[in-house]
Coordinates of C-alpha atoms and ligand atoms in Angstrom, one line a residue:
M1 CA 39.8 14.8 0.8
E2 CA 36.1 14.1 1.0
K3 CA 35.8 14.5 -2.8
Q4 CA 38.6 12.0 -3.2
I5 CA 36.9 9.5 -1.0
I6 CA 33.7 10.0 -3.0
N7 CA 35.4 9.5 -6.3
G8 CA 37.2 6.5 -4.9
L9 CA 34.0 5.1 -3.6
K10 CA 32.3 5.5 -6.9
I11 CA 35.0 3.6 -8.8
L12 CA 35.1 0.9 -6.1
Q13 CA 31.3 0.6 -6.3
M14 CA 31.4 0.0 -10.0
K15 CA 34.2 -2.5 -9.8
I16 CA 32.6 -4.6 -7.1
K17 CA 29.1 -4.0 -8.1
Y18 CA 27.7 -7.2 -6.7
N19 CA 29.9 -7.8 -3.7
K20 CA 28.1 -6.0 -1.0
F21 CA 30.1 -7.4 1.8
I22 CA 33.5 -6.4 0.6
F23 CA 32.1 -3.0 -0.4
L24 CA 30.9 -2.4 3.1
V25 CA 34.1 -3.4 4.8
I26 CA 36.2 -1.1 2.5
L27 CA 33.8 1.8 3.1
T28 CA 33.9 1.4 6.8
F29 CA 37.7 1.5 6.7
L30 CA 37.8 4.5 4.4
T31 CA 35.4 6.5 6.5
S32 CA 36.3 5.4 9.9
G33 CA 37.4 8.8 10.9
A34 CA 34.4 10.6 9.4
V35 CA 32.1 12.7 11.5
F36 CA 28.7 11.1 12.0
S37 CA 26.8 14.1 10.6
S38 CA 29.0 14.7 7.5
L39 CA 29.6 11.3 6.0
P40 CA 30.3 11.6 2.2
I41 CA 27.1 11.0 0.3
A42 CA 28.6 8.2 -1.8
Y43 CA 29.0 6.2 1.4
L44 CA 25.3 5.7 1.5
N45 CA 24.9 3.5 -1.5
T46 CA 25.4 0.1 0.0
S47 CA 23.0 -1.6 -2.4
G48 CA 25.9 -2.7 -4.6
Y49 CA 24.1 -1.7 -7.8
E50 CA 24.8 1.2 -10.1
P51 CA 21.7 3.4 -9.7
A52 CA 19.8 4.4 -12.8
Q53 CA 19.8 8.0 -11.5
Q54 CA 23.2 9.6 -11.9
E55 CA 22.3 13.2 -11.4
T56 CA 19.4 15.5 -10.6
A57 CA 17.0 15.6 -13.5
Q58 CA 15.8 19.0 -14.6
G59 CA 12.9 20.2 -16.8
K60 CA 11.0 23.3 -17.5
N61 CA 7.8 21.7 -18.8
G62 CA 7.3 18.9 -16.3
M63 CA 8.9 16.1 -14.4
V64 CA 8.2 12.4 -13.8
T65 CA 9.7 10.2 -11.1
T66 CA 9.0 6.5 -10.6
Q67 CA 10.7 3.4 -9.3
H68 CA 11.4 2.1 -12.7
F69 CA 13.0 4.0 -15.6
L70 CA 10.7 2.4 -18.2
A71 CA 7.6 3.7 -16.3
T72 CA 9.3 7.1 -16.1
A73 CA 9.9 7.1 -19.9
V74 CA 6.2 6.2 -20.4
G75 CA 5.1 9.1 -18.2
E76 CA 7.4 11.5 -20.1
K77 CA 6.0 10.2 -23.4
I78 CA 2.4 10.9 -22.3
L79 CA 3.4 14.5 -21.3
N80 CA 5.1 15.0 -24.6
Q81 CA 2.0 13.9 -26.4
G82 CA 0.2 16.8 -24.7
G83 CA -1.2 14.7 -21.9
N84 CA -1.5 16.2 -18.4
A85 CA -0.1 14.9 -15.1
Y86 CA -3.2 12.8 -14.5
D87 CA -2.9 11.1 -17.8
A88 CA 0.8 10.4 -17.2
S89 CA 0.1 9.0 -13.7
I90 CA -2.5 6.6 -15.0
A91 CA -0.1 5.4 -17.7
I92 CA 2.7 5.0 -15.1
A93 CA 0.5 3.1 -12.8
F94 CA -0.4 0.5 -15.5
T95 CA 3.3 0.4 -16.7
L96 CA 4.6 -0.2 -13.2
A97 CA 2.1 -3.1 -12.9
V98 CA 4.1 -4.7 -15.7
V99 CA 7.7 -3.6 -15.2
L100 CA 7.8 -3.5 -11.4
P101 CA 5.7 -6.5 -10.5
R102 CA 7.0 -6.6 -6.9
A103 CA 4.9 -3.5 -6.1
G104 CA 3.4 -2.0 -9.2
N105 CA 0.0 -3.5 -9.6
I106 CA -3.5 -3.8 -10.9
G107 CA -4.2 -6.4 -8.1
G108 CA -3.6 -4.0 -5.3
G109 CA -4.5 -0.4 -4.3
G110 CA -3.3 2.9 -3.1
F111 CA -3.8 6.6 -2.6
M112 CA -3.3 9.7 -4.9
V113 CA -3.0 13.3 -3.8
M114 CA -3.3 16.0 -6.4
Y115 CA -3.1 19.7 -6.9
D116 CA -5.2 20.9 -9.8
K117 CA -4.2 24.1 -11.4
D118 CA -7.4 24.9 -13.2
T119 CA -9.6 24.7 -10.1
D120 CA -6.7 25.8 -7.8
N121 CA -7.7 23.0 -5.5
A122 CA -6.3 20.0 -3.8
Y123 CA -7.9 16.5 -4.2
S124 CA -7.2 13.0 -2.9
I125 CA -8.5 9.7 -4.0
D126 CA -8.6 6.5 -1.9
Y127 CA -8.3 3.5 -4.1
R128 CA -7.2 1.2 -1.2
E129 CA -8.3 -2.4 -1.3
K130 CA -11.4 -3.4 0.7
A131 CA -12.1 -6.5 2.8
P132 CA -14.3 -8.9 0.9
A133 CA -17.9 -9.3 2.1
L134 CA -17.1 -12.7 3.6
A135 CA -14.2 -11.4 5.7
Y136 CA -14.7 -11.4 9.4
K137 CA -13.0 -10.1 12.6
D138 CA -11.4 -13.4 13.7
M139 CA -10.7 -14.9 10.4
Y140 CA -7.0 -15.4 11.2
L141 CA -7.7 -16.9 14.7
N142 CA -8.1 -20.4 15.9
D143 CA -11.3 -21.4 17.6
D144 CA -9.7 -20.9 21.0
G145 CA -8.9 -17.4 20.1
T146 CA -5.2 -17.9 19.6
F147 CA -3.5 -16.7 16.5
N148 CA -3.6 -19.1 13.7
D149 CA -0.9 -19.2 11.1
K150 CA 0.5 -15.8 10.4
K151 CA 1.0 -16.8 6.8
L152 CA -2.8 -16.8 6.1
S153 CA -2.8 -13.1 6.2
T154 CA 0.4 -12.6 4.3
F155 CA 0.5 -15.4 1.8
G156 CA -2.0 -17.1 -0.5
Y157 CA -5.6 -16.5 -1.5
L158 CA -7.0 -15.6 2.0
S159 CA -4.6 -12.6 2.3
S160 CA -6.0 -10.6 -0.5
G161 CA -8.3 -7.6 -0.3
V162 CA -10.5 -6.5 -3.2
P163 CA -8.2 -4.6 -5.6
G164 CA -8.7 -0.8 -6.1
T165 CA -6.1 0.3 -8.6
V166 CA -8.0 0.0 -11.9
A167 CA -11.2 1.7 -10.4
G168 CA -9.0 4.4 -8.9
M169 CA -7.3 5.2 -12.2
W170 CA -10.6 5.1 -14.0
E171 CA -12.1 7.7 -11.6
V172 CA -9.0 10.0 -11.9
H173 CA -9.3 9.7 -15.7
K174 CA -13.1 10.5 -15.6
K175 CA -12.5 13.6 -13.5
F176 CA -9.2 15.0 -14.9
G177 CA -8.0 12.9 -17.9
S178 CA -7.4 14.6 -21.2
L179 CA -6.0 11.9 -23.5
P180 CA -8.2 8.8 -24.4
W181 CA -8.1 6.0 -21.8
S182 CA -6.8 3.4 -24.3
E183 CA -3.8 5.6 -25.2
L184 CA -2.7 5.4 -21.5
L185 CA -2.6 1.6 -21.5
K186 CA -0.7 1.2 -24.8
D187 CA 2.8 1.0 -23.3
A188 CA 1.9 -1.2 -20.4
I189 CA 0.3 -3.6 -22.9
Y190 CA 3.4 -3.4 -25.1
Y191 CA 5.8 -4.3 -22.3
A192 CA 3.6 -7.1 -21.0
E193 CA 3.2 -8.6 -24.6
N194 CA 6.7 -8.1 -25.9
G195 CA 8.6 -8.4 -22.6
F196 CA 11.3 -6.0 -21.2
N197 CA 14.8 -6.6 -20.0
I198 CA 15.3 -7.9 -16.5
T199 CA 17.7 -5.5 -14.8
P200 CA 20.5 -6.9 -12.4
Y201 CA 18.5 -5.5 -9.5
M202 CA 15.3 -7.2 -10.6
E203 CA 17.2 -10.4 -11.3
D204 CA 18.4 -10.5 -7.7
V205 CA 14.9 -9.8 -6.4
L206 CA 13.4 -12.6 -8.6
K207 CA 16.1 -15.0 -7.3
N208 CA 15.6 -13.9 -3.6
Y209 CA 11.9 -14.5 -3.9
N210 CA 12.2 -17.8 -5.7
Q211 CA 10.4 -19.8 -3.0
K212 CA 7.5 -17.4 -2.7
L213 CA 7.1 -17.2 -6.5
S214 CA 7.3 -20.9 -7.0
Y215 CA 4.6 -22.1 -4.7
Y216 CA 1.7 -21.5 -7.1
P217 CA 2.3 -23.0 -10.6
E218 CA 0.6 -20.0 -12.3
T219 CA 2.9 -17.6 -10.5
K220 CA 6.0 -19.8 -11.1
S221 CA 5.3 -20.1 -14.9
I222 CA 5.5 -16.3 -15.2
F223 CA 8.1 -15.2 -12.7
Q224 CA 10.4 -18.2 -12.3
K225 CA 10.4 -19.7 -15.8
D226 CA 14.1 -18.8 -16.2
F227 CA 15.2 -19.4 -12.7
P228 CA 18.1 -19.2 -11.9
N229 CA 19.3 -17.8 -15.2
F230 CA 17.7 -14.4 -15.5
T231 CA 20.7 -12.6 -16.9
N232 CA 20.0 -10.9 -20.3
K233 CA 16.5 -12.4 -20.2
K234 CA 13.2 -10.6 -20.8
L235 CA 10.1 -11.0 -18.7
F236 CA 6.9 -11.7 -20.7
Q237 CA 3.4 -11.5 -19.3
K238 CA 1.0 -12.5 -22.1
D239 CA -2.0 -13.1 -19.8
L240 CA -1.5 -9.7 -18.2
A241 CA -1.3 -8.2 -21.7
N242 CA -4.7 -9.7 -22.4
T243 CA -6.2 -8.4 -19.2
L244 CA -4.8 -4.9 -19.9
N245 CA -6.3 -5.1 -23.4
R246 CA -9.7 -5.8 -21.8
I247 CA -9.3 -2.8 -19.5
S248 CA -8.2 -0.7 -22.4
S249 CA -11.3 -1.5 -24.4
E250 CA -13.9 -2.0 -21.7
G251 CA -12.7 0.5 -19.1
K252 CA -13.0 -0.5 -15.5
K253 CA -15.6 -3.1 -16.4
G254 CA -12.8 -5.0 -18.1
F255 CA -11.4 -5.8 -14.6
Y256 CA -14.4 -5.7 -12.3
E257 CA -16.9 -7.6 -14.5
G258 CA -16.8 -10.3 -17.2
Y259 CA -13.9 -12.7 -17.8
V260 CA -11.5 -11.2 -15.3
A261 CA -14.0 -11.0 -12.4
E262 CA -15.2 -14.5 -13.2
S263 CA -11.6 -15.8 -13.2
I264 CA -10.9 -14.1 -9.9
E265 CA -14.0 -15.6 -8.3
N266 CA -13.3 -19.1 -9.7
D267 CA -9.7 -19.1 -8.6
M268 CA -10.6 -17.8 -5.1
K269 CA -13.3 -20.5 -4.7
K270 CA -10.9 -23.3 -5.8
N271 CA -8.3 -22.2 -3.3
G272 CA -10.1 -21.0 -0.2
G273 CA -10.1 -17.3 -1.0
L274 CA -13.1 -15.0 -0.3
I275 CA -13.3 -12.5 -3.1
T276 CA -16.4 -12.8 -5.3
K277 CA -17.8 -11.2 -8.4
A278 CA -20.1 -9.1 -6.3
D279 CA -17.2 -7.8 -4.2
L280 CA -15.5 -6.7 -7.4
K281 CA -18.6 -5.2 -9.0
N282 CA -19.2 -3.2 -5.7
Y283 CA -15.7 -1.9 -5.3
N284 CA -15.7 1.9 -5.0
P285 CA -12.8 4.3 -4.8
V286 CA -13.5 7.3 -2.7
W287 CA -12.7 11.0 -3.3
R288 CA -11.7 12.2 0.2
L289 CA -10.8 15.7 1.4
P290 CA -7.0 15.8 1.6
L291 CA -5.5 16.9 4.9
I292 CA -4.1 20.4 4.7
S293 CA -1.8 22.0 7.2
N294 CA 0.9 24.6 7.5
Y295 CA 4.6 24.1 8.3
R296 CA 6.8 27.1 8.7
G297 CA 4.8 29.0 6.1
N298 CA 4.5 26.1 3.7
K299 CA 1.2 24.4 2.8
V300 CA 1.3 20.7 3.4
I301 CA -1.3 18.7 1.4
T302 CA -1.4 15.0 2.3
M303 CA -3.5 11.9 2.6
G304 CA -6.0 11.3 5.3
P305 CA -7.4 8.0 6.7
P306 CA -7.6 5.2 5.9
S307 CA -4.0 6.2 5.6
S308 CA -2.4 7.1 8.9
G309 CA 0.4 8.8 7.1
G310 CA -1.0 12.3 6.6
V311 CA -2.4 12.6 10.1
H312 CA 0.9 11.7 11.7
I313 CA 3.0 13.8 9.4
I314 CA 0.9 16.8 10.4
Q315 CA 1.0 15.8 14.0
M316 CA 4.8 15.5 14.0
L317 CA 5.3 18.7 12.1
N318 CA 3.2 20.6 14.6
V319 CA 5.3 19.4 17.4
L320 CA 8.6 19.9 15.5
E321 CA 7.6 23.5 14.7
N322 CA 8.4 24.2 18.4
Y323 CA 12.1 23.5 17.8
Q324 CA 14.7 25.4 15.9
L325 CA 15.7 22.3 14.1
N326 CA 18.3 23.8 11.9
S327 CA 20.3 24.9 14.9
Y328 CA 21.2 21.3 15.4
V329 CA 23.7 19.4 13.2
H330 CA 21.7 17.3 10.9
N331 CA 21.5 13.7 12.1
S332 CA 23.5 14.5 15.2
P333 CA 22.5 12.5 18.3
E334 CA 20.7 15.6 19.6
Y335 CA 18.7 16.0 16.4
I336 CA 17.9 12.3 16.3
N337 CA 16.8 12.4 19.9
I338 CA 14.1 15.0 19.1
L339 CA 12.9 13.2 16.0
G340 CA 12.8 9.9 17.8
E341 CA 10.8 11.2 20.7
V342 CA 8.2 12.9 18.4
M343 CA 7.9 9.7 16.3
K344 CA 7.2 7.6 19.4
H345 CA 4.2 9.7 20.2
A346 CA 2.8 9.6 16.7
Y347 CA 3.2 5.9 16.2
S348 CA 1.7 5.1 19.6
D349 CA -1.4 7.1 18.7
R350 CA -1.5 5.4 15.3
S351 CA -1.8 2.0 17.0
K352 CA -4.9 3.0 18.9
Y353 CA -6.8 5.7 17.0
L354 CA -6.3 5.1 13.3
G355 CA -8.5 3.0 11.0
D356 CA -10.9 3.3 8.1
P357 CA -13.0 6.5 8.7
D358 CA -16.0 4.8 7.2
F359 CA -16.0 2.4 10.1
F360 CA -14.3 4.2 13.0
D361 CA -14.4 7.7 14.1
V362 CA -10.8 8.7 13.7
P363 CA -10.0 11.8 16.0
I364 CA -8.1 13.6 13.2
K365 CA -8.8 17.1 14.6
K366 CA -7.5 16.1 18.0
I367 CA -4.4 14.4 16.8
T368 CA -3.5 17.2 14.5
S369 CA -4.4 20.1 16.8
E370 CA -1.9 22.7 18.0
T371 CA -2.9 22.1 21.6
Y372 CA -2.1 18.4 21.4
A373 CA 1.2 19.2 19.7
E374 CA 2.0 21.5 22.6
E375 CA 1.2 18.8 25.1
I376 CA 3.6 16.4 23.3
H377 CA 6.2 19.1 23.1
Q378 CA 6.0 19.7 26.8
S379 CA 6.3 16.1 27.6
I380 CA 9.5 15.5 25.6
K381 CA 12.7 15.7 27.7
V382 CA 15.5 16.7 25.4
G383 CA 18.6 14.5 25.9
I384 CA 16.6 11.6 27.2
S385 CA 14.8 8.7 25.6
T386 CA 11.5 8.2 27.4
P387 CA 10.8 4.5 27.4
S388 CA 8.0 3.6 25.0
E389 CA 5.9 2.0 27.7
D390 CA 5.8 5.3 29.5
I391 CA 4.6 7.1 26.5
H392 CA 1.5 5.0 25.9
P393 CA 0.6 1.8 27.4
G394 CA -1.0 -1.1 25.5
M395 CA -1.3 -1.3 21.8
F396 CA 1.6 -2.2 19.7
L397 CA 2.1 -1.4 16.1
Q398 CA 1.4 -3.8 13.3
Q399 CA 4.1 -5.8 11.7
E400 CA 6.2 -4.1 9.0
S401 CA 5.7 -5.2 5.5
H402 CA 8.1 -5.0 2.5
E403 CA 7.0 -3.6 -0.8
T404 CA 5.2 -0.6 -2.2
T405 CA 6.0 2.1 -4.8
H406 CA 5.6 5.8 -5.1
F407 CA 5.4 8.0 -8.3
S408 CA 5.1 11.7 -8.8
V409 CA 4.3 13.8 -11.9
A410 CA 4.3 17.5 -12.5
D411 CA 3.1 18.9 -15.9
R412 CA 3.5 22.1 -17.8
F413 CA 0.0 23.2 -16.8
G414 CA 0.9 23.3 -13.1
N415 CA -0.9 20.1 -12.1
I416 CA 0.8 17.9 -9.6
V417 CA 0.2 14.2 -8.8
S418 CA 1.7 12.3 -5.9
S419 CA 0.6 8.6 -5.6
T420 CA 1.7 5.6 -3.6
Y421 CA 0.3 2.2 -4.4
T422 CA 1.1 -1.3 -3.3
L423 CA 0.6 -5.1 -3.2
N424 CA 1.7 -4.8 0.5
S425 CA 4.5 -7.4 0.7
T426 CA 7.0 -7.9 -2.2
F427 CA 4.9 -9.7 -4.9
G428 CA 1.9 -9.4 -2.6
S429 CA 0.2 -12.7 -1.8
G430 CA 2.3 -14.6 -4.3
V431 CA -1.0 -15.5 -6.1
V432 CA -1.4 -14.9 -9.9
I433 CA -5.1 -15.4 -10.8
E434 CA -5.2 -18.2 -13.4
G435 CA -5.4 -17.0 -17.0
T436 CA -5.2 -13.2 -16.1
G437 CA -1.6 -12.5 -15.2
I438 CA -2.9 -10.5 -12.2
L439 CA -0.7 -10.7 -9.1
M440 CA -2.9 -10.2 -6.1
N441 CA -2.2 -8.2 -3.0
N442 CA -1.9 -9.4 0.6
E443 CA -3.3 -6.3 2.1
M444 CA -5.5 -8.1 4.6
D445 CA -2.4 -8.2 6.8
D446 CA -2.6 -4.5 7.2
F447 CA -5.6 -5.1 9.4
S448 CA -5.1 -5.9 13.1
S449 CA -5.7 -9.5 12.3
A450 CA -5.6 -10.6 16.0
P451 CA -7.0 -7.9 18.1
G452 CA -5.8 -8.0 21.6
I453 CA -3.6 -11.0 21.0
P454 CA 0.1 -10.8 20.3
N455 CA 1.0 -12.4 17.0
Q456 CA 4.1 -14.4 16.4
F457 CA 6.2 -11.2 16.6
G458 CA 4.6 -10.2 19.9
L459 CA 2.7 -7.3 18.3
L460 CA -0.9 -6.2 19.1
G461 CA -3.5 -4.3 17.1
S462 CA -6.5 -2.3 18.0
E463 CA -10.3 -2.1 17.5
A464 CA -10.0 0.8 15.1
N465 CA -8.3 -1.4 12.6
E466 CA -10.0 -4.8 13.2
I467 CA -11.3 -6.7 10.2
A468 CA -14.9 -6.1 8.9
P469 CA -16.6 -6.7 5.6
Y470 CA -16.0 -3.9 3.1
K471 CA -13.6 -2.2 5.4
R472 CA -10.2 -0.8 4.3
P473 CA -7.1 -1.8 6.2
L474 CA -5.1 1.0 7.8
S475 CA -2.2 2.2 5.7
S476 CA 1.0 4.2 6.2
M477 CA 1.3 5.4 2.6
T478 CA 1.8 9.1 2.6
P479 CA 1.7 10.8 -0.8
T480 CA 2.3 14.5 0.0
I481 CA 2.5 17.8 -1.8
V482 CA 4.1 20.9 -0.3
M483 CA 3.3 24.3 -1.8
K484 CA 4.9 27.7 -1.2
D485 CA 3.2 30.9 -2.3
N486 CA 0.6 28.9 -4.1
E487 CA 3.2 27.2 -6.3
L488 CA 4.7 23.7 -6.0
F489 CA 7.6 23.6 -3.6
F490 CA 8.0 19.8 -3.7
T491 CA 6.0 16.6 -3.8
T492 CA 7.2 13.4 -2.1
G493 CA 6.3 9.9 -1.0
S494 CA 7.9 6.5 -0.4
P495 CA 7.4 2.8 0.1
G496 CA 8.5 1.2 3.4
G497 CA 5.5 0.2 5.4
A498 CA 5.5 1.9 8.8
R499 CA 8.8 3.6 7.8
I500 CA 7.0 5.5 5.1
I501 CA 5.8 8.1 7.6
S502 CA 9.2 8.8 9.1
A503 CA 10.8 8.9 5.7
V504 CA 8.3 11.4 4.3
L505 CA 8.8 13.5 7.5
Q506 CA 12.5 13.6 7.1
S507 CA 12.2 14.4 3.4
I508 CA 10.1 17.4 4.4
L509 CA 12.5 18.5 7.2
N510 CA 15.6 18.0 5.0
I511 CA 14.2 20.4 2.4
I512 CA 12.4 22.9 4.6
D513 CA 14.5 23.1 7.7
F514 CA 17.9 22.2 6.3
E515 CA 17.5 23.7 2.9
M516 CA 19.2 20.6 1.3
S517 CA 19.4 20.1 -2.4
L518 CA 17.1 17.5 -3.8
E519 CA 19.9 15.0 -4.2
E520 CA 21.2 15.5 -0.6
A521 CA 17.7 15.4 0.9
T522 CA 17.2 12.0 -0.8
K523 CA 20.6 10.5 0.0
V524 CA 21.2 11.3 3.6
R525 CA 20.5 8.6 6.1
R526 CA 17.1 8.3 7.6
I527 CA 16.2 7.3 11.1
H528 CA 13.1 5.6 12.3
H529 CA 11.3 5.0 15.7
Q530 CA 7.9 3.5 15.7
W531 CA 7.3 3.4 19.5
Q532 CA 7.0 -0.3 19.6
P533 CA 9.4 -2.1 19.5
D534 CA 11.3 0.5 21.5
V535 CA 14.2 0.6 19.0
L536 CA 15.8 3.5 17.3
E537 CA 16.7 2.5 13.7
I538 CA 19.5 4.2 11.8
E539 CA 20.3 3.5 8.2
Y540 CA 23.7 2.0 7.2
Y541 CA 26.1 3.2 9.8
I542 CA 26.8 5.0 13.0
D543 CA 30.1 6.0 14.5
D544 CA 31.0 4.9 18.0
K545 CA 30.8 8.3 19.6
A546 CA 27.3 9.0 18.3
N547 CA 26.2 5.5 19.1
K548 CA 27.4 5.9 22.7
E549 CA 25.6 9.2 23.1
L550 CA 22.3 7.8 21.9
I551 CA 22.7 4.7 24.2
D552 CA 23.5 7.0 27.1
M553 CA 20.2 8.8 26.4
G554 CA 18.4 5.5 26.8
Y555 CA 18.0 4.4 23.2
S556 CA 18.4 0.9 21.9
V557 CA 20.1 1.6 18.5
K558 CA 19.8 -0.7 15.6
I559 CA 21.6 -0.2 12.2
R560 CA 19.5 -1.5 9.4
R561 CA 19.5 -1.7 5.6
P562 CA 17.4 0.9 3.9
L563 CA 13.7 0.1 3.4
T564 CA 12.3 3.3 2.0
C565 CA 12.7 5.0 -1.4
I566 CA 11.8 8.6 -1.6
Q567 CA 10.6 10.0 -4.9
T568 CA 10.6 13.7 -4.9
I569 CA 10.0 16.5 -7.4
M570 CA 11.0 20.0 -6.6
Y571 CA 10.1 23.3 -8.3
K572 CA 12.3 26.3 -8.1
D573 CA 12.6 29.5 -10.2
G574 CA 10.5 28.1 -13.1
K575 CA 12.2 24.7 -13.2
Y576 CA 11.3 21.2 -12.0
Y577 CA 13.9 19.0 -10.4
G578 CA 13.6 15.2 -9.9
Y579 CA 15.6 12.6 -8.3
G580 CA 15.1 8.8 -8.2
D581 CA 16.3 7.3 -4.8
F582 CA 19.3 5.0 -5.3
R583 CA 17.9 2.8 -2.5
R584 CA 15.9 1.1 -5.3
P585 CA 18.4 1.3 -8.1
D586 CA 16.0 1.2 -11.0
A587 CA 14.3 4.4 -9.7
Y588 CA 14.6 7.3 -12.1
A589 CA 13.4 10.8 -12.6
S590 CA 13.3 12.6 -15.9
G591 CA 12.3 16.0 -17.1
N592 CA 12.8 15.6 -20.9
I593 CA 9.4 17.2 -21.7
N594 CA 9.2 19.0 -25.0
D595 CA 8.1 22.7 -25.3
Ligands
LIG601 O1 -0.4 0.4 3.2 C1 0.6 0.2 3.9 O2 1.0 0.9 4.8 C2 1.5 -1.0 3.6 N1 0.7 -2.0 2.9 C3 2.6 -0.6 2.7 C4 3.6 -1.7 2.5 C5 4.9 -1.1 2.1 O3 5.1 0.0 2.0 C6 5.9 -2.1 1.9 N2 7.1 -1.4 1.2 N3 8.2 -1.4 1.3

């Protein structure tokens, strides 16, 4: 019966590809009798698009997974040319900057976690954006201390931090690269110069962001030239091709010095932005010790501050190790209750104690200690939702933002790369620097832009993450690698702002505790609680009975569309497996790597 429903749903989905509303209504009808915890997997694709990933990818000699099939193909090509996972990742990062302009970038930044086979060691690099030298604590406040216009930190020139992606990739190449740098930029340049087909999904995104992408003429001339008729069109980015050519021949100097740096400074000056040539020249990515922990006998390698992701993944896993999670029905109200309570503690700590470690003493040891985990465990009352205000008074979380992307690569040599990078919001600040094709980030909004003062959403920030020159804004990006017996078990990561941390957590639990297949672990619904607002989010759907049980426990339940996109690679019995999350339908994993 379930199989029939799944097949029926697949056909339905194809027929009414773009009619999300009807699709949802029919699905709700078909599955009205379904048990909350065992909904057919096909139910979950409410995006209305046919996902690029149809089945789990397999490969003996490596695996690539990214949020765009063209970038995946480029990664594969580099591996087939004899390149290693680092080479492929660099090529992917540059390709995504072209084919996934909503998140892929050279005008943003991110984090990369790596396991290097040769040295049998884990590494992580922080290529997060930095506040410009002229940034200051109250830059988004009025003279009377009230919050100015929220848009200043999210839209336009003042919202950008100094980009880190190009310097980050350059560093990774210097340390681990094996193919020539210029080889790794060839495909990105090709797609920027010659264009690539706009997919139906991208078409909708470009239409939905018409207003944001039309404000600045430079941005409009690239991304809205064909509005509203994107069907069967290609996206060309000639200026970006020139910039990538400079980076290809001059290395990182092609971005941080010379014509590009000059263009960024000039455009910023003309439009009230702060980034200068000196900021660009001084930008430095940082090799940081990855955070390493153990969860049920598996080694978890993840990103430390200025990402909050790794700290809280370890904190939550430490608490959850006290529960026999697989004795619960997956996603049952009882299971959701435990996850929800643990998440509240983690996110409340995040609001107060997490920030750039170069500026603020982040109590990593304390938050990730077994003693603290036990304290939290003891305080959780199973079957009850403790109101968020009783868990931690004061600080609220920052506002959620909307776009980022994750990619992972494993190669035949045993190297593993897991990287998440971002422009922050979809299409970042909306600014393309004149004559360069570079879409800039709006990462300044990841700072607590109004410390102590509620912003328009009623949210507060904290001192740990207040704005300062050269400081990095706090992030939730959580590129993670899990090893078993000194071999890859899986690597994972996701976009989704604050929801990244809870998504990565559930990805880990689904695989380790519930022994799900890669496809299942990716597809099942995710829940999210970030302490403030005191709301339990559940993806897509909840049946009445489960909803009532959660409400009776004290939760305020909200059904919401998916905002994360897990990209996972697994390794088992000598084979890699990959799966691109259908939540972003162009996502694709492939393991067609030659012997
Ligand atoms: O670094 C962060 O946590 C955010 N800038 C990430 C934004 C994000 O994931 C939006 N994606 N959907």
